[in-house]
Each structure stands twice: as C-alpha cells, then as structure tokens.
Amino acid sequence: MNSSEGKLKSSSSELDLDRPNIEDYLPSGSSIQEPHGKLRLRDLLDISPALTEAAGAIVDDSFTRCFKSNPAEPWNWNVYLFPLWCCGVVFRYLILFPMRALILTIGWIIFLSCFIPVHFLLKGNDNLRKKMERALVELICSFFVASWTGVVKYHGPRPSMRPKQVFVANHTSMIDFIILEQMTAFAVIMQKHPGWVGLLQSTILESVGCIWFNRSEAKDREIVTRKLREHSQGADNNPLLIFPEGTCVNNQYSVMFKKGAFELGCTVCPIAIKYNKIFVDAFWNSRKQSFTMHLLQLMTSWAVVCDVWYLEPQNLRPGETPIEFAERIRDIISVRAGLKKVPWDGYLKYSRPSPKHRERKQQSFAESVLRGLELEEK
C-alpha cells in the first residue's frame, strides 16, 4: 500500500458513522493502512476524505434514484432505422395527437353539458345527484385515458362502497388517480395544486368527496385526519383512495408509507400499479415539468400501458403498530408491482438539509483537523 492511502486513513478516522464505507469504493484486494512517520501539515489540509465521502454519497444515493426518470435506450442509431423513427415522430405529432386532442375536447363538451345541469338542478335530490356526478367523473376520466391510447389491464374484483375501508396505492403520477377513477369514483386525498388542476379540484372533484391539503400548512394535517375518519365511517361515501407515499416515485422504487391511512381502524385494500415503459415513462416529476406538459407528453406518445392489481384486503393484526401495518402493506404492493423498497421518507424531496446536519458535518471535519494538529505538536 502506498503512502497516499495512508494519508487517507489518518485524516478520515473517527468521523460520524453515516459516512459511506471508504473501503467499499477501493479496488478489490486493497485495504487502508495506518500511516508511518511524522504527520505533516499537508496531511491535515488534505481534502480527499471529504471528497471520498461526497463521491460515496453520489455513488450510493438510493434516495435520488427514486425520483429520476431513466431515459430510454436510443435505437435510431443507424441509417435504415433513423427514417423509421422520423416517420414515427410525424405520425405521433401530426396524426395521433390531433385525434387525441379532438377526443378529449369532445369528452369535455359532453361532460360539462351534463355535469353543470346535474350539479345545479338536482340539489334537492342528493342521492340521484351524487350517483350521476359519480358516473360523469368516471366518464371524463375514461376520455382522458382514451386521449393517451391507454391500455390498462385490471386484475381482481372491482372496488365497492363499504364503510370502514380505505384503498391505498403506490404513486407514480397524477394519472394514477385518473386510471383508477375511470373504474370506480374514488374520493382521493391529494395535494392542492394551482392553475386549472386546482380549479378542477375545487369544483368537479369536490363533488365526489375528495379531500385536499397543503404540505406547507401544519394545521392541514389535523383537518385532513379528522376528515379521513369522518369519510371512512360513512356507508354512502365514495371509496377512500390514499397514496401513502405522499409524493410521485418513478415506478421502480417504493418509499416509506405515511401511517395516517393505517391508524383509522379501517380495512386497508392495497392497489398495485405498474407501468410499461416501452412506449412512455409515466413518471411525473412536478419540479421539472408542469402537469399540462406531462399530459402533452402522454398524448404524443404511442400509448400508456399499465397493469392494476386490486389485492386482498388487510386488517391490523393483534399487537401490530400502524407503522408495522404500513410496512406490511408496502411489502405486498412492492412485491406485486415489482418495486424496490428503500428506507426513505418521500417528503425529504421537498426539504433542504437541516442546518444542524450541516453544522454536525462541519464540526466533525474541524475536530479531525484539530486532532491532527495535536498529533503533529507531539
């Protein structure tokens, strides 16, 4: 082992335990040895341990991988395939897209011409109004799926309205809700969005009992928890749908489930959703792309292909905590959809690193330098 590897060990020892193991990133058969001889000032100022830690974090960053789209492998790499790819682009943008836009426009005209009279003229007959509004919401969601040439295969029995039950599913995009809604008018728990999506949330989707919240408002959590309990107890309410990951994940990984859906004292019905990425990646990265652009991406693709599994209902076992119950449901969904489980909270995606964490890193680095100076003085 050469002397530079010895220097690496001397200035990186006794740092906090969450650092990646340096030896995991060395060539096989290599090891880190203790330095020999007097420690020099340049050893103390050597930043290679910090760089090694940063490189290790990048190499083993399973959190970031949960929220990244993996671009498809290019296939139009030679002379005779490139013209076919160009023909496909022309066909998708100049033929398929106008047809899909026309389908969606017709769907909205039919929906609004029926929904507005039903909503305002049948206020005296709530049962009939709710039934018709439920059917109309399913109809417009079907038009949305048709505008992507959606090929959706549903497995298992269709959900029904029963008290004290809640449906939970993995979350890839807002279209998860649309795909599930075209079969059953769920009341969904969803982040409040701005723009035209927010307008739909506060008008049309409000009619099926959907519940909105804002991540930045702490008081919203208490309000949502109370509404969840009230909704789950109603026999005539639409089935309650929750995405317990709390954020969109790229359909390859599964992040931690929030325990709120699992401490309601209800039967939990898992739903697993898996997209086929051959034609389009359905993952929506809301930080890089608006939902309008996401829909345009889907409407200019060949098709949206996915499978939906309605899995066996589960109940809280004796002695099982809500957190353990949530992990058990996550296991069931991850196995069925072929997702990799990671021990991360999806809300970290919206948070900056804690100042305390940065200060702890700075302090540990300063302490390692001071220890080296003490050794040099001796």
XYZ file of C-alpha atoms in Angstrom:
378
model
C 0.000 0.000 0.000
C 1.433 3.404 -0.980
C 1.719 6.461 1.278
C -1.256 8.339 -0.224
C -3.604 5.636 1.007
C -2.060 6.003 4.452
C -2.819 9.710 4.398
C -6.422 8.944 3.505
C -6.833 6.912 6.674
C -5.137 9.338 9.023
C -7.399 12.299 8.209
C -10.701 10.408 7.890
C -10.726 8.411 11.097
C -13.387 8.866 13.771
C -15.792 10.820 11.539
C -19.519 10.273 12.099
C -20.968 6.867 11.372
C -23.289 7.788 8.498
C -20.307 8.158 6.136
C -20.139 5.510 3.352
C -17.503 2.865 3.961
C -14.434 4.055 2.063
C -13.122 0.542 1.595
C -16.279 -0.331 -0.362
C -15.107 2.056 -3.091
C -11.472 0.839 -3.271
C -10.366 -1.764 -5.840
C -10.846 -5.335 -4.706
C -7.957 -6.657 -2.667
C -6.948 -3.178 -1.468
C -7.054 -2.016 2.139
C -6.308 1.090 4.161
C -3.297 1.003 6.443
C -2.148 3.283 9.252
C 0.416 5.976 8.289
C 4.068 5.656 9.166
C 6.288 8.507 10.224
C 5.584 12.086 11.241
C 2.307 13.710 10.217
C 2.783 16.775 8.043
C 0.615 19.892 7.631
C -0.345 18.959 4.105
C -1.820 15.754 5.544
C -4.098 17.855 7.727
C -5.225 20.014 4.828
C -5.807 17.018 2.580
C -9.467 17.205 1.447
C -9.518 13.723 -0.057
C -11.609 12.262 2.809
C -14.314 14.870 2.230
C -14.193 14.219 -1.500
C -14.322 10.487 -0.862
C -17.394 10.905 1.323
C -19.104 13.062 -1.305
C -18.274 10.588 -4.062
C -19.558 7.734 -1.926
C -22.827 9.558 -1.331
C -23.258 10.139 -5.067
C -22.477 6.515 -5.942
C -24.846 5.120 -3.320
C -27.637 7.723 -3.464
C -30.691 5.471 -3.430
C -32.871 8.444 -2.463
C -32.254 10.500 -5.616
C -32.728 7.430 -7.795
C -36.341 7.200 -6.599
C -37.215 10.498 -8.289
C -35.297 10.287 -11.553
C -36.610 9.343 -14.964
C -34.431 6.825 -16.749
C -34.206 7.809 -20.425
C -34.928 5.073 -22.917
C -32.065 3.470 -24.794
C -31.680 5.137 -28.219
C -32.492 2.756 -31.043
C -32.369 5.080 -34.093
C -28.610 4.792 -34.325
C -28.136 3.712 -37.922
C -29.087 4.800 -41.431
C -32.058 2.480 -42.000
C -33.684 2.928 -38.560
C -33.488 6.716 -38.423
C -36.018 7.266 -41.255
C -38.456 4.933 -39.448
C -38.016 6.949 -36.258
C -38.719 10.188 -38.162
C -41.885 8.659 -39.630
C -42.953 7.688 -36.110
C -42.443 11.240 -34.840
C -44.500 12.667 -37.710
C -47.270 10.119 -37.148
C -47.443 10.736 -33.393
C -47.410 14.538 -33.541
C -49.372 15.228 -36.746
C -51.906 12.379 -36.733
C -52.250 10.783 -33.290
C -52.014 13.985 -31.255
C -54.749 15.923 -33.157
C -57.048 12.887 -32.967
C -56.453 12.530 -29.222
C -56.959 16.242 -28.636
C -60.280 16.003 -30.513
C -61.341 13.025 -28.381
C -60.530 14.907 -25.180
C -62.337 18.030 -26.394
C -65.467 16.031 -27.236
C -65.233 14.389 -23.818
C -65.137 17.761 -22.040
C -68.094 19.072 -24.064
C -70.209 16.028 -23.188
C -69.114 16.115 -19.552
C -69.737 19.826 -18.937
C -73.058 19.837 -20.783
C -74.249 17.098 -18.410
C -72.409 17.927 -15.190
C -73.461 21.569 -14.856
C -77.233 20.904 -15.100
C -76.980 17.872 -12.802
C -74.965 19.780 -10.195
C -77.278 22.794 -10.012
C -80.714 21.373 -10.875
C -80.642 18.268 -8.674
C -79.571 19.872 -5.417
C -82.862 18.823 -3.845
C -82.218 15.152 -4.627
C -78.762 14.449 -3.212
C -78.757 10.688 -3.793
C -79.558 10.979 -7.504
C -77.198 13.930 -7.947
C -74.255 12.105 -6.314
C -74.918 8.989 -8.371
C -74.964 10.927 -11.649
C -71.942 13.045 -10.733
C -70.050 9.881 -9.873
C -70.847 8.385 -13.283
C -69.869 11.604 -15.076
C -66.497 11.797 -13.297
C -65.815 8.204 -14.351
C -66.785 9.197 -17.911
C -64.386 12.147 -18.189
C -61.573 10.041 -16.732
C -62.273 7.455 -19.445
C -61.905 10.190 -22.064
C -58.567 11.183 -20.519
C -57.319 7.593 -20.704
C -58.528 7.334 -24.304
C -56.583 10.505 -25.178
C -53.366 8.661 -24.262
C -54.447 5.462 -26.047
C -54.395 3.941 -22.597
C -54.124 0.162 -22.441
C -54.989 -0.678 -18.843
C -55.478 -4.203 -17.572
C -57.312 -4.512 -14.244
C -56.823 -7.584 -12.084
C -59.047 -8.588 -9.184
C -62.540 -7.593 -8.061
C -63.730 -4.045 -8.676
C -63.855 -1.886 -5.501
C -67.256 -1.291 -3.921
C -68.676 1.246 -1.463
C -68.391 -0.104 2.078
C -67.942 1.650 5.392
C -64.673 1.432 7.313
C -62.417 0.610 4.388
C -59.680 2.572 2.647
C -57.741 1.891 -0.566
C -54.004 2.615 -0.777
C -51.789 2.551 -3.876
C -48.236 3.303 -4.968
C -47.883 6.689 -6.662
C -46.148 7.480 -9.951
C -48.137 10.358 -11.391
C -51.428 12.178 -11.043
C -52.673 9.931 -13.835
C -52.743 7.098 -11.250
C -55.890 8.750 -9.928
C -57.391 9.086 -13.424
C -56.698 5.439 -14.276
C -58.295 4.237 -11.042
C -61.137 6.763 -11.210
C -62.393 5.580 -14.600
C -63.333 2.261 -12.992
C -64.502 3.481 -9.567
C -65.336 7.012 -8.379
C -62.856 7.248 -5.518
C -62.642 10.127 -3.071
C -58.925 10.833 -3.139
C -56.576 12.562 -0.703
C -54.413 14.885 -2.784
C -52.085 17.867 -2.606
C -53.800 21.112 -3.591
C -52.486 22.243 -6.997
C -52.518 25.662 -8.657
C -53.908 26.566 -12.078
C -56.550 24.648 -13.980
C -55.855 21.492 -11.966
C -56.701 23.377 -8.768
C -59.901 24.655 -10.394
C -60.975 21.094 -11.187
C -60.135 20.046 -7.643
C -62.274 22.734 -6.047
C -65.260 22.216 -8.362
C -65.683 18.890 -10.129
C -63.659 16.598 -7.870
C -65.116 18.223 -4.770
C -68.421 16.612 -5.786
C -67.094 13.092 -5.237
C -65.812 13.897 -1.747
C -62.112 14.436 -2.478
C -60.003 15.950 0.318
C -57.234 18.462 -0.355
C -54.267 19.541 1.739
C -51.198 21.743 1.552
C -47.848 20.291 2.641
C -46.650 23.653 3.913
C -49.589 24.074 6.304
C -49.160 22.128 9.546
C -52.786 22.710 10.557
C -53.952 20.951 7.369
C -52.741 17.634 8.786
C -55.160 17.769 11.694
C -58.029 18.810 9.439
C -57.288 16.045 6.922
C -57.037 13.418 9.680
C -60.441 14.431 11.017
C -61.984 14.382 7.521
C -60.478 10.957 6.832
C -62.083 9.489 9.930
C -65.442 11.049 9.138
C -65.388 9.945 5.496
C -64.327 6.360 6.241
C -67.301 5.888 8.592
C -69.945 6.846 6.004
C -71.685 3.950 4.269
C -72.825 6.117 1.308
C -69.496 7.866 0.732
C -67.317 7.044 -2.239
C -64.423 4.648 -1.520
C -61.474 6.484 0.000
C -58.210 6.388 -2.004
C -54.867 7.382 -0.444
C -51.365 7.453 -1.905
C -49.416 6.922 1.345
C -46.009 7.633 -0.212
C -47.084 11.280 -0.303
C -45.183 12.049 -3.500
C -44.625 10.695 -7.010
C -41.966 7.970 -7.292
C -40.580 6.679 -10.581
C -42.372 3.284 -10.512
C -39.118 1.450 -9.839
C -38.850 2.116 -6.106
C -41.189 2.313 -3.141
C -40.551 4.902 -0.409
C -41.923 4.803 3.130
C -45.694 4.901 3.620
C -47.205 7.544 5.886
C -49.003 5.924 8.792
C -52.119 8.132 8.645
C -54.082 5.722 6.443
C -53.246 2.814 8.736
C -54.417 4.220 12.065
C -58.031 4.834 11.074
C -59.204 1.443 12.342
C -60.332 0.502 8.813
C -59.768 -2.412 6.482
C -56.952 -1.492 4.080
C -57.276 -2.594 0.436
C -53.899 -2.452 -1.389
C -53.712 -1.467 -5.057
C -50.540 -2.062 -7.076
C -49.917 -0.059 -10.262
C -47.145 -0.927 -12.705
C -46.447 0.968 -15.943
C -44.809 -0.473 -19.018
C -42.067 1.943 -20.067
C -41.698 0.600 -23.606
C -43.871 3.370 -25.051
C -43.628 6.174 -22.465
C -42.343 6.831 -18.955
C -45.443 7.766 -16.928
C -43.449 9.230 -14.018
C -44.307 12.874 -13.321
C -41.523 14.998 -11.852
C -43.534 18.003 -10.671
C -40.372 20.028 -10.018
C -39.236 19.866 -13.618
C -42.493 19.601 -15.527
C -45.983 21.056 -15.191
C -48.906 18.669 -15.308
C -50.015 20.236 -18.605
C -46.676 19.360 -20.209
C -46.871 15.916 -18.654
C -50.251 15.339 -20.325
C -48.865 16.577 -23.647
C -46.009 14.100 -23.307
C -48.510 11.287 -22.790
C -50.722 12.443 -25.669
C -47.768 12.494 -28.078
C -46.526 9.041 -27.076
C -47.562 5.784 -28.687
C -49.595 4.556 -25.724
C -49.790 4.370 -21.927
C -49.694 0.718 -20.916
C -50.129 -0.411 -17.326
C -51.455 -3.117 -15.026
C -53.586 -2.506 -11.944
C -53.978 -5.150 -9.253
C -56.721 -4.933 -6.615
C -55.148 -7.018 -3.870
C -56.604 -8.847 -0.887
C -57.880 -6.556 1.910
C -55.778 -6.476 5.078
C -56.552 -5.668 8.719
C -54.382 -4.601 11.626
C -53.087 -7.689 13.409
C -53.119 -8.047 17.217
C -50.077 -6.313 18.683
C -49.184 -4.694 15.341
C -48.481 -0.956 15.297
C -49.737 1.321 12.487
C -46.140 1.744 11.279
C -45.658 -2.036 11.069
C -49.031 -2.328 9.339
C -47.963 0.287 6.780
C -44.715 -1.595 6.107
C -46.604 -4.860 5.630
C -48.915 -3.235 3.071
C -45.893 -1.695 1.346
C -44.331 -5.146 1.109
C -47.480 -6.528 -0.528
C -47.682 -3.725 -3.099
C -43.936 -3.738 -3.829
C -43.851 -7.489 -4.470
C -46.877 -7.405 -6.768
C -45.684 -4.357 -8.773
C -42.008 -5.377 -8.786
C -40.805 -2.296 -6.892
C -37.612 -1.991 -4.836
C -38.174 -0.879 -1.243
C -35.986 1.918 0.097
C -35.964 3.291 3.672
C -36.649 6.913 2.734
C -39.383 9.400 3.560
C -40.653 10.841 0.279
C -41.250 14.257 1.877
C -37.470 14.718 2.066
C -37.743 15.539 -1.617
C -39.329 18.862 -0.644
C -36.914 19.666 2.207
C -33.494 21.233 2.377
C -30.796 19.620 4.541
C -31.168 20.577 8.188
C -28.760 23.300 9.419
C -27.973 21.052 12.382
C -26.874 18.309 9.988
C -24.549 20.713 8.148
C -23.129 22.015 11.421
C -22.512 18.471 12.641
C -20.568 17.697 9.457
C -18.529 20.883 9.796
C -17.793 20.182 13.436
C -16.668 16.618 12.757
C -14.317 17.820 9.999
C -12.895 20.547 12.271
C -12.337 18.035 15.079
C -10.427 15.725 12.754
C -8.124 18.612 11.734
C -7.569 19.620 15.395
C -6.703 16.053 16.345
C -4.176 16.010 13.553
C -2.626 19.265 14.766
C -2.311 17.860 18.284
C -0.565 14.790 16.922
C 1.831 16.981 14.929
C 2.725 19.068 18.026
C 3.510 15.914 19.976
